[in-house]
């Protein structure tokens, strides 16, 4: 009887601290994260400090920054990732703002907007080649209108950027729509009764409440765009203006058989992403952090 009471007392004390048997459900997820993220990351990190030819533990990082062809991949990847993420977030705002209301055909339009998620980057790249390629539909119309030569919109920077926008916009749209749905509509209604115009309501109520969510959406969109690989190969110029960091890591590890340098490039990719995300999240802390009073 005493043992039962002691166990009950222990469960009660743990429950007061927020610890109960439900937390055991987190164990499979924690094991999954450790095996598929933490362990590979730590393994790659320690491998990056073991240069293939020996020498200083930081030799791989010195090699990366001393090689202009490799070092330039940082700026090339940022030039793709930042504009793509920014465009997807900004484009999602007016569309999500309109889609949060009720109107005929809303489900069908939502389906059309998120269909690119199901296509994948490879099929999207093939579609871009068929539409924007030198012999694609766009250039057929372009030359028929009197252009001297086809517009070069594939196998360069623009082809990859288009691909990142097409594949990344659905994620940004769905996230923005979820944040907008969480804002209590009575706040705007109350402002309207006080004489605020639609623009004033959006600028002084909706955007301050939405901005913290947009910061998170931008971070997720940026990570998705920054890790670009198939698009940079299929519709880009993988040895030139779209020689991104992921391609450099792949070629170094599998073509040159230098897994240590490839791991170092992967670690630098993670570092650049963390820096950008850190800057955005620091900016986010200056925004409104209270409750939106809605469903979300």
Tab-separated table of C-alpha atoms in Angstrom:
chain	number	residue	atom	x	y	z
A	1	UNK	CA	0.000	0.000	0.000
A	2	UNK	CA	2.855	2.331	0.896
A	3	UNK	CA	4.625	1.603	-2.411
A	4	UNK	CA	1.464	2.410	-4.362
A	5	UNK	CA	1.087	5.699	-2.523
A	6	UNK	CA	4.734	6.576	-3.150
A	7	UNK	CA	4.350	5.887	-6.886
A	8	UNK	CA	1.179	7.964	-6.971
A	9	UNK	CA	2.950	10.749	-5.125
A	10	UNK	CA	5.875	10.592	-7.572
A	11	UNK	CA	3.532	10.786	-10.571
A	12	UNK	CA	1.763	13.715	-8.950
A	13	UNK	CA	5.044	15.600	-8.370
A	14	UNK	CA	6.172	14.905	-11.943
A	15	UNK	CA	2.788	16.005	-13.300
A	16	UNK	CA	3.117	19.305	-11.442
A	17	UNK	CA	6.379	19.860	-13.353
A	18	UNK	CA	4.722	19.000	-16.662
A	19	UNK	CA	6.163	15.478	-16.861
A	20	UNK	CA	3.740	12.611	-17.416
A	21	UNK	CA	3.482	9.338	-19.322
A	22	UNK	CA	2.362	11.127	-22.474
A	23	UNK	CA	5.944	12.353	-22.890
A	24	UNK	CA	6.961	8.788	-23.700
A	25	UNK	CA	5.283	9.362	-27.048
A	26	UNK	CA	8.138	11.763	-27.840
A	27	UNK	CA	10.743	9.019	-27.588
A	28	UNK	CA	10.285	7.597	-31.137
A	29	UNK	CA	10.462	11.107	-32.601
A	30	UNK	CA	13.566	11.929	-30.553
A	31	UNK	CA	15.280	8.722	-31.700
A	32	UNK	CA	14.323	9.520	-35.297
A	33	UNK	CA	15.863	13.009	-35.034
A	34	UNK	CA	19.065	11.692	-33.444
A	35	UNK	CA	19.572	8.944	-36.038
A	36	UNK	CA	18.678	10.928	-39.156
A	37	UNK	CA	19.845	14.433	-38.249
A	38	UNK	CA	22.031	14.799	-35.168
A	39	UNK	CA	24.331	11.817	-35.822
A	40	UNK	CA	24.902	12.578	-39.564
A	41	UNK	CA	25.522	16.224	-38.722
A	42	UNK	CA	28.059	15.446	-35.995
A	43	UNK	CA	29.726	12.833	-38.215
A	44	UNK	CA	30.012	15.294	-41.091
A	45	UNK	CA	31.305	17.991	-38.751
A	46	UNK	CA	34.120	15.859	-37.402
A	47	UNK	CA	34.908	14.556	-40.912
A	48	UNK	CA	35.312	18.147	-42.141
A	49	UNK	CA	38.239	18.550	-39.726
A	50	UNK	CA	40.068	15.548	-41.180
A	51	UNK	CA	41.597	16.794	-44.453
A	52	UNK	CA	42.325	14.157	-47.040
A	53	UNK	CA	45.956	15.166	-47.415
A	54	UNK	CA	46.553	15.708	-43.714
A	55	UNK	CA	47.689	18.935	-42.123
A	56	UNK	CA	45.748	21.463	-40.084
A	57	UNK	CA	42.209	20.474	-38.994
A	58	UNK	CA	40.973	23.668	-40.667
A	59	UNK	CA	42.703	22.911	-43.985
A	60	UNK	CA	39.441	22.057	-45.775
A	61	UNK	CA	37.944	25.426	-44.853
A	62	UNK	CA	41.122	27.213	-45.920
A	63	UNK	CA	40.998	25.322	-49.217
A	64	UNK	CA	37.392	26.346	-49.792
A	65	UNK	CA	37.912	30.072	-49.258
A	66	UNK	CA	41.255	30.157	-51.086
A	67	UNK	CA	39.690	28.670	-54.226
A	68	UNK	CA	37.686	31.434	-55.990
A	69	UNK	CA	35.613	28.881	-57.895
A	70	UNK	CA	34.471	27.275	-54.639
A	71	UNK	CA	34.186	30.445	-52.566
A	72	UNK	CA	31.965	32.070	-55.184
A	73	UNK	CA	29.355	29.354	-54.641
A	74	UNK	CA	28.314	31.091	-51.405
A	75	UNK	CA	27.240	34.248	-53.246
A	76	UNK	CA	25.750	32.305	-56.146
A	77	UNK	CA	23.555	30.299	-53.778
A	78	UNK	CA	22.529	33.412	-51.830
A	79	UNK	CA	21.661	35.192	-55.096
A	80	UNK	CA	19.238	32.367	-55.814
A	81	UNK	CA	17.915	31.576	-52.348
A	82	UNK	CA	17.225	35.063	-51.012
A	83	UNK	CA	15.266	36.465	-54.004
A	84	UNK	CA	13.281	33.240	-54.413
A	85	UNK	CA	12.292	33.142	-50.738
A	86	UNK	CA	11.492	36.866	-50.653
A	87	UNK	CA	9.369	36.691	-53.812
A	88	UNK	CA	7.444	33.631	-52.598
A	89	UNK	CA	6.618	35.270	-49.273
A	90	UNK	CA	5.613	38.621	-50.774
A	91	UNK	CA	3.550	37.002	-53.540
A	92	UNK	CA	1.743	34.784	-51.042
A	93	UNK	CA	0.446	37.719	-48.960
A	94	UNK	CA	-2.177	39.222	-51.336
A	95	UNK	CA	-3.239	35.794	-52.607
A	96	UNK	CA	-3.616	34.332	-49.098
A	97	UNK	CA	-5.397	37.508	-47.980
A	98	UNK	CA	-7.972	37.020	-50.715
A	99	UNK	CA	-8.228	33.267	-50.207
A	100	UNK	CA	-9.118	33.439	-46.518
A	101	UNK	CA	-12.631	34.549	-47.409
A	102	UNK	CA	-15.427	32.398	-48.807
A	103	UNK	CA	-16.198	32.408	-52.517
A	104	UNK	CA	-17.180	29.995	-55.244
A	105	UNK	CA	-14.305	27.937	-56.589
A	106	UNK	CA	-12.060	28.485	-53.554
A	107	UNK	CA	-11.204	24.789	-53.181
A	108	UNK	CA	-10.415	24.402	-56.861
A	109	UNK	CA	-8.198	27.487	-56.876
A	110	UNK	CA	-6.398	26.342	-53.731
A	111	UNK	CA	-5.760	22.980	-55.372
A	112	UNK	CA	-4.252	24.664	-58.419
A	113	UNK	CA	-1.962	26.776	-56.238
A	114	UNK	CA	-0.576	23.801	-54.300
A	115	UNK	CA	-0.316	21.335	-57.212
A	116	UNK	CA	3.400	22.141	-57.772
A	117	UNK	CA	4.106	20.399	-54.453
A	118	UNK	CA	3.135	17.104	-56.079
A	119	UNK	CA	5.230	17.667	-59.210
A	120	UNK	CA	8.679	17.642	-57.658
A	121	UNK	CA	11.724	19.535	-58.859
A	122	UNK	CA	12.586	17.152	-61.706
A	123	UNK	CA	9.157	17.296	-63.358
A	124	UNK	CA	9.048	21.057	-62.813
A	125	UNK	CA	12.421	21.415	-64.518
A	126	UNK	CA	11.243	19.350	-67.478
A	127	UNK	CA	8.164	21.541	-67.766
A	128	UNK	CA	10.290	24.684	-67.737
A	129	UNK	CA	12.476	23.274	-70.498
A	130	UNK	CA	9.393	22.471	-72.574
A	131	UNK	CA	7.866	25.902	-72.048
A	132	UNK	CA	10.828	28.315	-71.793
A	133	UNK	CA	13.437	26.330	-73.738
A	134	UNK	CA	14.827	27.584	-77.075
A	135	UNK	CA	12.162	25.600	-78.952
A	136	UNK	CA	9.484	25.928	-76.252
A	137	UNK	CA	6.050	27.463	-76.513
A	138	UNK	CA	7.120	30.786	-75.050
A	139	UNK	CA	9.923	31.288	-77.563
A	140	UNK	CA	7.712	30.214	-80.448
A	141	UNK	CA	5.336	33.031	-79.561
A	142	UNK	CA	8.265	35.355	-78.825
A	143	UNK	CA	9.855	34.872	-82.233
A	144	UNK	CA	6.452	34.984	-83.962
A	145	UNK	CA	5.979	38.467	-82.502
A	146	UNK	CA	9.134	39.616	-84.268
A	147	UNK	CA	11.966	38.871	-81.863
A	148	UNK	CA	15.332	38.371	-83.572
A	149	UNK	CA	16.320	35.412	-81.393
A	150	UNK	CA	14.762	33.228	-78.687
A	151	UNK	CA	14.870	34.518	-75.116
A	152	UNK	CA	17.363	32.590	-73.024
A	153	UNK	CA	15.358	31.643	-69.934
A	154	UNK	CA	16.777	28.198	-69.231
A	155	UNK	CA	20.232	26.780	-68.533
A	156	UNK	CA	21.043	29.957	-66.649
A	157	UNK	CA	20.179	31.906	-63.477
A	158	UNK	CA	16.585	32.620	-64.535
A	159	UNK	CA	15.704	29.005	-65.171
A	160	UNK	CA	16.715	28.022	-61.637
A	161	UNK	CA	14.969	31.035	-60.119
A	162	UNK	CA	11.722	30.169	-61.932
A	163	UNK	CA	11.990	26.606	-60.666
A	164	UNK	CA	12.513	27.747	-57.072
A	165	UNK	CA	9.521	30.066	-57.280
A	166	UNK	CA	7.246	27.371	-58.730
A	167	UNK	CA	8.219	24.717	-56.181
A	168	UNK	CA	8.530	27.056	-53.196
A	169	UNK	CA	5.449	29.219	-53.566
A	170	UNK	CA	2.918	26.567	-52.411
A	171	UNK	CA	4.713	26.185	-49.065
A	172	UNK	CA	4.856	29.944	-48.535
A	173	UNK	CA	1.205	30.307	-49.550
A	174	UNK	CA	-0.055	27.584	-47.199
A	175	UNK	CA	1.943	28.930	-44.268
A	176	UNK	CA	0.855	32.516	-44.888
A	177	UNK	CA	-2.761	31.421	-45.223
A	178	UNK	CA	-2.579	29.559	-41.904
A	179	UNK	CA	-1.176	32.625	-40.142
A	180	UNK	CA	-3.809	34.884	-41.693
A	181	UNK	CA	-6.567	32.486	-40.644
A	182	UNK	CA	-5.341	32.801	-37.073
A	183	UNK	CA	-5.925	36.555	-36.944
A	184	UNK	CA	-9.242	37.415	-35.364
A	185	UNK	CA	-11.366	39.076	-38.087
A	186	UNK	CA	-13.268	41.068	-35.459
A	187	UNK	CA	-10.163	43.226	-34.998
A	188	UNK	CA	-10.479	44.507	-38.563
A	189	UNK	CA	-14.242	44.802	-38.210
A	190	UNK	CA	-13.816	46.947	-35.117
A	191	UNK	CA	-11.336	49.184	-36.959
A	192	UNK	CA	-13.768	49.473	-39.873
A	193	UNK	CA	-16.518	50.697	-37.562
A	194	UNK	CA	-14.129	53.412	-36.386
A	195	UNK	CA	-13.669	54.613	-39.950
A	196	UNK	CA	-10.388	52.926	-40.903
A	197	UNK	CA	-10.009	52.243	-44.610
A	198	UNK	CA	-9.047	48.825	-45.981
A	199	UNK	CA	-5.465	49.984	-46.519
A	200	UNK	CA	-5.250	51.399	-42.986
A	201	UNK	CA	-6.635	48.195	-41.493
A	202	UNK	CA	-4.106	46.116	-43.407
A	203	UNK	CA	-1.174	48.382	-42.507
A	204	UNK	CA	-1.936	48.918	-38.811
A	205	UNK	CA	-3.639	45.637	-37.823
A	206	UNK	CA	-3.104	42.764	-40.232
A	207	UNK	CA	0.560	43.273	-41.106
A	208	UNK	CA	1.827	43.800	-37.517
A	209	UNK	CA	0.071	40.572	-36.490
A	210	UNK	CA	1.161	38.716	-39.613
A	211	UNK	CA	4.799	39.868	-39.722
A	212	UNK	CA	6.178	37.389	-37.117
A	213	UNK	CA	4.616	34.526	-39.068
A	214	UNK	CA	6.018	35.881	-42.318
A	215	UNK	CA	9.489	35.860	-40.767
A	216	UNK	CA	9.165	32.140	-40.027
A	217	UNK	CA	7.739	31.527	-43.499
A	218	UNK	CA	10.695	33.328	-45.048
A	219	UNK	CA	13.152	31.206	-43.044
A	220	UNK	CA	11.544	27.952	-44.184
A	221	UNK	CA	11.315	29.156	-47.789
A	222	UNK	CA	14.950	30.247	-47.719
A	223	UNK	CA	16.169	26.888	-46.418
A	224	UNK	CA	14.206	25.161	-49.177
A	225	UNK	CA	15.652	27.436	-51.865
A	226	UNK	CA	19.206	27.528	-50.507
A	227	UNK	CA	19.546	23.744	-50.737
A	228	UNK	CA	18.742	23.760	-54.462
A	229	UNK	CA	20.371	20.950	-56.444
A	230	UNK	CA	18.318	19.266	-59.230
A	231	UNK	CA	17.080	22.571	-60.655
A	232	UNK	CA	20.594	24.022	-60.732
A	233	UNK	CA	21.662	21.063	-62.867
A	234	UNK	CA	18.641	20.597	-65.155
A	235	UNK	CA	17.599	24.174	-65.923
A	236	UNK	CA	20.736	25.995	-64.815
A	237	UNK	CA	24.400	26.233	-65.638
A	238	UNK	CA	26.010	23.904	-63.062
A	239	UNK	CA	29.567	24.836	-64.010
A	240	UNK	CA	28.901	28.561	-64.288
A	241	UNK	CA	26.345	30.981	-62.896
A	242	UNK	CA	24.371	28.311	-61.008
A	243	UNK	CA	27.335	26.438	-59.554
A	244	UNK	CA	25.724	26.371	-56.092
A	245	UNK	CA	27.170	25.015	-52.857
A	246	UNK	CA	25.242	21.745	-53.010
A	247	UNK	CA	26.747	20.974	-56.435
A	248	UNK	CA	30.216	21.879	-55.152
A	249	UNK	CA	29.785	19.525	-52.180
A	250	UNK	CA	28.511	16.720	-54.416
A	251	UNK	CA	31.300	17.056	-56.978
A	252	UNK	CA	34.002	17.324	-54.346
A	253	UNK	CA	32.826	14.259	-52.443
A	254	UNK	CA	31.805	11.897	-55.256
A	255	UNK	CA	33.772	13.096	-58.278
A	256	UNK	CA	37.010	14.025	-56.529
A	257	UNK	CA	36.553	11.417	-53.783
A	258	UNK	CA	37.298	14.033	-51.112
A	259	UNK	CA	34.558	13.447	-48.567
A	260	UNK	CA	36.269	15.613	-45.964
A	261	UNK	CA	36.184	18.726	-48.176
A	262	UNK	CA	32.642	17.866	-49.259
A	263	UNK	CA	31.620	17.692	-45.597
A	264	UNK	CA	33.276	21.058	-44.974
A	265	UNK	CA	31.224	22.617	-47.787
A	266	UNK	CA	28.074	21.076	-46.320
A	267	UNK	CA	28.936	22.535	-42.899
A	268	UNK	CA	29.438	25.951	-44.489
A	269	UNK	CA	26.042	25.622	-46.131
A	270	UNK	CA	24.517	25.003	-42.719
A	271	UNK	CA	26.424	27.949	-41.263
A	272	UNK	CA	25.236	30.380	-43.947
A	273	UNK	CA	21.642	29.232	-43.490
A	274	UNK	CA	21.899	29.636	-39.721
A	275	UNK	CA	23.300	33.156	-40.106
A	276	UNK	CA	20.440	34.248	-42.390
A	277	UNK	CA	17.832	32.576	-40.186
A	278	UNK	CA	19.398	34.125	-37.079
A	279	UNK	CA	19.252	37.624	-38.576
A	280	UNK	CA	15.590	37.162	-39.561
A	281	UNK	CA	14.614	35.743	-36.162
A	282	UNK	CA	16.409	38.571	-34.337
A	283	UNK	CA	14.404	41.006	-36.453
A	284	UNK	CA	11.281	38.985	-35.604
A	285	UNK	CA	11.769	39.594	-31.887
A	286	UNK	CA	11.200	43.307	-32.484
A	287	UNK	CA	7.782	42.606	-33.939
A	288	UNK	CA	4.474	42.030	-32.193
A	289	UNK	CA	4.665	38.894	-30.050
A	290	UNK	CA	1.269	38.855	-28.365
A	291	UNK	CA	-1.726	36.658	-29.109
A	292	UNK	CA	-3.663	37.283	-32.299
A	293	UNK	CA	-6.917	36.350	-30.639
A	294	UNK	CA	-7.958	34.097	-33.514
A	295	UNK	CA	-8.143	30.428	-34.367
A	296	UNK	CA	-4.456	29.848	-35.014
